[in-house]
CSV table of C-alpha atoms in Angstrom, one decimal:
chain,number,residue,atom,x,y,z
D,66,UNK,CA,77.1,-147.0,-32.5
D,67,UNK,CA,80.4,-147.5,-30.8
D,68,UNK,CA,81.6,-143.9,-31.6
D,69,UNK,CA,78.4,-142.5,-30.2
D,70,UNK,CA,78.6,-144.4,-27.0
D,71,UNK,CA,82.2,-143.4,-26.6
D,72,UNK,CA,81.8,-139.8,-27.4
D,73,UNK,CA,78.9,-139.3,-24.9
D,74,UNK,CA,81.0,-139.7,-21.7
D,75,UNK,CA,83.8,-137.7,-23.2
D,76,UNK,CA,81.4,-134.8,-24.0
D,77,UNK,CA,79.9,-135.0,-20.6
D,78,UNK,CA,83.2,-134.7,-18.9
D,79,UNK,CA,84.4,-131.9,-21.1
D,80,UNK,CA,81.1,-130.1,-20.1
D,81,UNK,CA,81.8,-130.9,-16.4
D,82,UNK,CA,85.4,-129.6,-16.8
D,83,UNK,CA,84.1,-126.4,-18.4
D,84,UNK,CA,81.7,-125.8,-15.6
D,85,UNK,CA,84.5,-126.2,-13.0
D,86,UNK,CA,86.6,-123.6,-15.0
D,87,UNK,CA,83.6,-121.2,-15.0
D,88,UNK,CA,83.1,-121.6,-11.3
D,89,UNK,CA,86.7,-121.0,-10.1
D,90,UNK,CA,87.1,-118.0,-12.7
D,91,UNK,CA,84.0,-116.4,-11.2
D,92,UNK,CA,84.5,-114.3,-8.0
D,93,UNK,CA,88.1,-113.6,-6.8
D,94,UNK,CA,89.6,-116.8,-5.5
D,95,UNK,CA,93.0,-115.1,-5.5
D,96,UNK,CA,91.7,-112.9,-2.7
D,97,UNK,CA,90.6,-115.9,-0.6
D,98,UNK,CA,94.0,-117.4,-1.2
D,99,UNK,CA,96.0,-114.3,-0.5
D,100,UNK,CA,94.0,-112.8,2.4
D,101,UNK,CA,92.6,-115.8,4.2
D,102,UNK,CA,94.7,-118.8,3.7
D,103,UNK,CA,98.2,-117.8,2.5
D,104,UNK,CA,99.7,-119.7,5.3
D,105,UNK,CA,98.6,-123.2,3.8
D,106,UNK,CA,101.1,-123.1,1.0
D,107,UNK,CA,103.9,-122.1,3.3
D,108,UNK,CA,103.2,-125.0,5.6
D,109,UNK,CA,103.1,-127.5,2.9
D,110,UNK,CA,106.5,-126.4,1.5
D,111,UNK,CA,108.1,-126.2,5.0
D,112,UNK,CA,106.7,-129.7,6.0
D,113,UNK,CA,108.3,-131.2,3.0
D,114,UNK,CA,111.5,-129.4,3.2
D,115,UNK,CA,111.6,-128.4,-0.4
D,116,UNK,CA,115.1,-127.2,-1.4
D,117,UNK,CA,116.9,-125.6,-4.3
D,118,UNK,CA,116.9,-127.5,-7.6
D,119,UNK,CA,114.0,-129.9,-6.8
D,120,UNK,CA,111.4,-130.3,-9.5
D,121,UNK,CA,108.0,-129.3,-8.0
D,122,UNK,CA,104.5,-129.6,-9.5
D,123,UNK,CA,101.7,-127.8,-7.8
D,124,UNK,CA,98.4,-129.2,-8.9
D,125,UNK,CA,95.4,-127.1,-8.9
D,126,UNK,CA,97.6,-124.3,-8.0
D,127,UNK,CA,95.3,-121.4,-8.4
D,128,UNK,CA,97.4,-118.2,-8.2
D,129,UNK,CA,100.4,-120.0,-6.6
D,130,UNK,CA,99.4,-120.6,-3.0
D,131,UNK,CA,102.2,-123.3,-2.7
D,132,UNK,CA,104.1,-122.5,-5.9
D,133,UNK,CA,105.4,-119.2,-4.7
D,134,UNK,CA,107.0,-120.4,-1.4
D,135,UNK,CA,108.5,-123.4,-3.3
D,136,UNK,CA,110.0,-121.2,-5.9
D,137,UNK,CA,111.4,-118.9,-3.1
D,138,UNK,CA,113.1,-122.0,-1.6
D,139,UNK,CA,114.9,-122.4,-5.0
D,140,UNK,CA,112.8,-125.2,-6.6
D,141,UNK,CA,112.0,-125.6,-10.2
D,142,UNK,CA,108.2,-125.1,-10.0
D,143,UNK,CA,105.4,-125.7,-12.4
D,144,UNK,CA,102.1,-124.3,-11.2
D,145,UNK,CA,99.2,-126.2,-13.0
D,146,UNK,CA,95.7,-125.4,-12.9
D,147,UNK,CA,92.5,-126.1,-15.0
D,148,UNK,CA,91.4,-122.4,-14.8
D,149,UNK,CA,93.7,-120.1,-16.9
D,150,UNK,CA,92.3,-116.9,-15.3
D,151,UNK,CA,93.8,-118.0,-11.9
D,152,UNK,CA,97.2,-118.7,-13.5
D,153,UNK,CA,97.2,-115.4,-15.2
D,154,UNK,CA,96.6,-113.7,-12.0
D,155,UNK,CA,99.6,-115.6,-10.3
D,156,UNK,CA,101.7,-114.8,-13.2
D,157,UNK,CA,101.0,-111.1,-12.9
D,158,UNK,CA,101.5,-111.2,-9.1
D,159,UNK,CA,104.8,-113.0,-9.1
D,160,UNK,CA,106.5,-111.9,-12.3
D,161,UNK,CA,109.8,-111.8,-10.4
D,162,UNK,CA,109.7,-115.6,-9.6
D,163,UNK,CA,110.8,-118.3,-12.0
D,164,UNK,CA,107.5,-120.3,-12.1
D,165,UNK,CA,106.0,-122.0,-15.1
D,166,UNK,CA,102.3,-121.4,-15.2
D,167,UNK,CA,100.5,-124.3,-17.1
D,168,UNK,CA,97.0,-125.0,-17.8
D,169,UNK,CA,96.4,-128.7,-17.0
D,170,UNK,CA,93.6,-131.1,-15.8
D,171,UNK,CA,94.4,-132.8,-12.6
D,172,UNK,CA,92.8,-135.9,-13.9
D,173,UNK,CA,94.8,-136.0,-17.0
D,174,UNK,CA,98.2,-134.3,-16.3
D,175,UNK,CA,100.3,-133.7,-19.5
D,176,UNK,CA,103.6,-134.7,-18.1
D,177,UNK,CA,105.5,-138.2,-18.4
D,178,UNK,CA,105.7,-140.6,-15.5
D,179,UNK,CA,108.2,-139.8,-12.8
D,180,UNK,CA,108.7,-136.2,-13.9
D,181,UNK,CA,108.7,-134.6,-10.5
D,182,UNK,CA,110.7,-134.8,-7.3
D,183,UNK,CA,107.8,-133.3,-5.3
D,184,UNK,CA,104.1,-132.9,-6.0
D,185,UNK,CA,102.0,-130.5,-3.9
D,186,UNK,CA,98.4,-129.1,-3.7
D,187,UNK,CA,96.7,-126.8,-1.3
D,188,UNK,CA,93.0,-127.2,-1.1
D,189,UNK,CA,93.1,-127.8,-4.9
D,190,UNK,CA,93.3,-131.3,-6.1
D,191,UNK,CA,90.4,-132.2,-3.7
D,192,UNK,CA,88.1,-130.3,-6.0
D,193,UNK,CA,88.9,-132.5,-9.1
D,194,UNK,CA,85.5,-134.2,-9.5
D,195,UNK,CA,86.9,-137.8,-9.9
D,196,UNK,CA,89.1,-138.4,-6.9
D,197,UNK,CA,90.6,-141.7,-7.9
D,198,UNK,CA,91.8,-140.3,-11.3
D,199,UNK,CA,93.3,-137.3,-9.7
D,200,UNK,CA,95.1,-139.6,-7.1
D,201,UNK,CA,96.4,-141.7,-9.9
D,202,UNK,CA,97.8,-139.0,-11.8
D,203,UNK,CA,99.5,-137.3,-8.8
D,204,UNK,CA,101.2,-140.7,-8.0
D,205,UNK,CA,102.1,-141.2,-11.7
D,206,UNK,CA,104.0,-138.0,-12.2
D,207,UNK,CA,106.0,-138.3,-9.0
D,208,UNK,CA,109.4,-140.1,-9.3
D,209,UNK,CA,109.8,-143.2,-6.9
D,210,UNK,CA,111.0,-142.0,-3.6
D,211,UNK,CA,109.6,-138.6,-4.5
D,212,UNK,CA,107.6,-136.6,-1.8
D,213,UNK,CA,104.0,-135.3,-1.9
D,214,UNK,CA,102.2,-132.9,0.3
D,215,UNK,CA,98.4,-132.1,0.1
D,216,UNK,CA,96.2,-129.8,2.2
D,217,UNK,CA,92.5,-130.7,2.1
D,218,UNK,CA,89.5,-129.3,4.2
D,219,UNK,CA,88.1,-131.9,6.5
D,220,UNK,CA,84.3,-133.0,6.3
D,221,UNK,CA,83.8,-132.1,9.9
D,222,UNK,CA,85.7,-128.7,9.7
D,223,UNK,CA,84.2,-125.4,9.0
D,224,UNK,CA,84.7,-125.4,5.1
D,225,UNK,CA,83.6,-129.0,4.9
D,226,UNK,CA,80.4,-128.0,6.8
D,227,UNK,CA,79.9,-125.0,4.4
D,228,UNK,CA,79.9,-127.4,1.4
D,229,UNK,CA,77.4,-129.6,3.3
D,230,UNK,CA,75.2,-126.7,3.9
D,231,UNK,CA,75.3,-125.5,0.3
D,232,UNK,CA,74.5,-129.1,-0.9
D,233,UNK,CA,70.9,-128.5,0.0
D,234,UNK,CA,70.7,-125.4,-2.3
D,235,UNK,CA,72.3,-126.7,-5.4
D,236,UNK,CA,71.6,-129.3,-8.2
D,237,UNK,CA,72.9,-132.7,-7.4
D,238,UNK,CA,76.4,-133.4,-9.1
D,239,UNK,CA,76.7,-135.8,-12.0
D,240,UNK,CA,77.0,-139.6,-11.3
D,241,UNK,CA,80.6,-140.4,-10.1
D,242,UNK,CA,81.5,-136.9,-8.8
D,243,UNK,CA,82.5,-137.1,-5.2
D,244,UNK,CA,82.3,-134.5,-2.5
D,245,UNK,CA,85.7,-132.4,-2.2
D,246,UNK,CA,85.9,-132.6,1.6
D,247,UNK,CA,86.3,-136.5,1.3
D,248,UNK,CA,90.1,-135.7,0.7
D,249,UNK,CA,90.0,-134.8,4.3
D,250,UNK,CA,89.0,-138.3,5.5
D,251,UNK,CA,91.9,-140.6,6.3
D,252,UNK,CA,90.1,-143.7,5.2
D,253,UNK,CA,89.3,-142.1,1.9
D,254,UNK,CA,92.9,-141.0,1.3
D,255,UNK,CA,94.3,-144.2,2.2
D,256,UNK,CA,92.0,-146.0,-0.3
D,257,UNK,CA,92.8,-143.5,-3.1
D,258,UNK,CA,96.7,-143.9,-2.7
D,259,UNK,CA,96.8,-147.5,-1.7
D,260,UNK,CA,100.1,-149.4,-1.5
D,261,UNK,CA,101.7,-147.1,-4.1
D,262,UNK,CA,102.9,-144.9,-1.3
D,263,UNK,CA,104.7,-145.1,1.9
D,264,UNK,CA,105.4,-143.2,5.1
D,265,UNK,CA,101.8,-141.7,4.7
D,266,UNK,CA,101.1,-139.2,7.4
D,267,UNK,CA,97.8,-137.4,7.9
D,268,UNK,CA,97.9,-134.5,10.4
D,269,UNK,CA,95.1,-132.3,11.3
D,270,UNK,CA,95.5,-128.7,12.0
D,271,UNK,CA,93.8,-125.3,11.7
D,272,UNK,CA,93.8,-122.0,9.9
D,273,UNK,CA,93.0,-119.2,12.4
D,274,UNK,CA,90.7,-116.7,10.7
D,275,UNK,CA,89.9,-113.3,12.1
D,276,UNK,CA,89.1,-111.4,9.0
D,277,UNK,CA,85.2,-111.2,9.5
D,278,UNK,CA,83.5,-109.0,12.0
D,279,UNK,CA,80.5,-111.2,12.1
D,280,UNK,CA,78.8,-114.2,10.4
D,281,UNK,CA,77.1,-112.0,7.8
D,282,UNK,CA,80.5,-110.6,6.8
D,283,UNK,CA,81.8,-114.1,6.1
D,284,UNK,CA,78.7,-114.9,4.0
D,285,UNK,CA,78.9,-111.8,2.0
D,286,UNK,CA,82.7,-112.2,1.5
D,287,UNK,CA,82.3,-115.8,0.2
D,288,UNK,CA,79.3,-114.9,-1.9
D,289,UNK,CA,81.4,-112.3,-3.6
D,290,UNK,CA,84.7,-114.1,-3.9
D,291,UNK,CA,84.6,-117.8,-3.6
D,292,UNK,CA,83.5,-119.6,-6.7
D,293,UNK,CA,81.4,-122.4,-5.3
D,294,UNK,CA,79.4,-120.1,-3.0
D,295,UNK,CA,78.9,-117.4,-5.7
D,296,UNK,CA,77.6,-120.1,-8.2
D,297,UNK,CA,75.2,-121.5,-5.5
D,298,UNK,CA,73.7,-118.0,-5.0
D,299,UNK,CA,73.5,-117.4,-8.8
D,300,UNK,CA,71.5,-120.6,-9.1
D,301,UNK,CA,69.0,-119.1,-6.7
D,302,UNK,CA,68.8,-115.8,-8.4
D,303,UNK,CA,65.1,-116.0,-9.0
D,304,UNK,CA,64.2,-117.6,-5.8
D,305,UNK,CA,64.4,-115.0,-3.0
D,306,UNK,CA,62.9,-117.3,-0.3
D,307,UNK,CA,65.6,-119.9,-0.9
D,308,UNK,CA,68.3,-117.3,-1.0
D,309,UNK,CA,67.2,-116.1,2.3
D,310,UNK,CA,67.3,-119.6,3.7
D,311,UNK,CA,70.8,-120.1,2.4
D,312,UNK,CA,71.8,-116.7,4.0
D,313,UNK,CA,70.4,-117.9,7.3
D,314,UNK,CA,72.0,-121.4,7.2
D,315,UNK,CA,75.5,-119.9,6.4
D,316,UNK,CA,75.0,-117.3,9.1
D,317,UNK,CA,74.1,-120.0,11.7
D,318,UNK,CA,77.1,-122.1,10.7
D,319,UNK,CA,79.5,-119.2,10.9
D,320,UNK,CA,78.2,-118.2,14.3
D,321,UNK,CA,78.8,-121.7,15.6
D,322,UNK,CA,82.5,-121.6,14.6
D,323,UNK,CA,83.3,-118.3,16.2
D,324,UNK,CA,84.8,-118.0,19.6
D,325,UNK,CA,84.3,-115.1,22.1
D,326,UNK,CA,87.0,-113.0,20.3
D,327,UNK,CA,85.4,-113.5,16.9
D,328,UNK,CA,88.1,-115.8,15.6
D,329,UNK,CA,87.2,-118.8,13.5
D,330,UNK,CA,89.2,-122.1,13.2
D,331,UNK,CA,89.1,-123.7,9.9
D,332,UNK,CA,90.2,-127.3,10.2
D,333,UNK,CA,92.3,-129.0,7.4
D,334,UNK,CA,94.4,-132.1,7.0
D,335,UNK,CA,97.9,-132.1,5.8
D,336,UNK,CA,98.7,-135.4,3.9
D,337,UNK,CA,102.3,-136.3,3.2
D,338,UNK,CA,104.2,-139.3,2.1
D,339,UNK,CA,106.6,-140.9,-0.6
D,340,UNK,CA,105.8,-142.7,-3.8
D,341,UNK,CA,107.1,-146.3,-3.3
């Protein structure tokens, strides 16, 4: 009986992680990272003042949004992600850089305590389903006095609102899984990290996006390239009326975030600090 009750949660977690791998391997997240938000990794690296020789871990690195500028600064970089396909894209794109590309679960990192001088993540670790486990691992692998920098979409910003909109069109998540944009909430981040960190700063900023001629162009781009949106539409494949409702909801949301010039501002928070 004991082995059965122990195995069930383990099996459920493995299935959940496989679902996440499939989601992020679908579409073309590398396009989103390279075409829409390349500045995020650069901002994290610059804000932390990453320098030559430092040991840097990029958690949920994708194809290297923060890993690449950190490596160009001379750091010894490990780019880790749950999704091998994204790491392979990054490796091929940046074969000229000395980056180690490693498959790893943000909630169970394979490195010893205090392995890194700096830990970074750009809209990555926020998507680990169990926030406390991911936060615990982030702190664990960072040496005392080491620095961390994380970018997360805010709940009230555009991408946070995209997830809130899609929530009405997808099955509810398993028990214990928390919404990714909660990482953009100061109270939530402070609770996750607790007194294990110091000099904690949360700074809100924006990515200016002018890549879409209109709301429908944004929706089409995300439906084709962004894993969570693509999977939401796949789940509605046999429901044309619900698909049309999701189209309209995303178009209305995008229209509300466009200024007169057609530019959109996507709010995020940059979280930084040190391990005590």
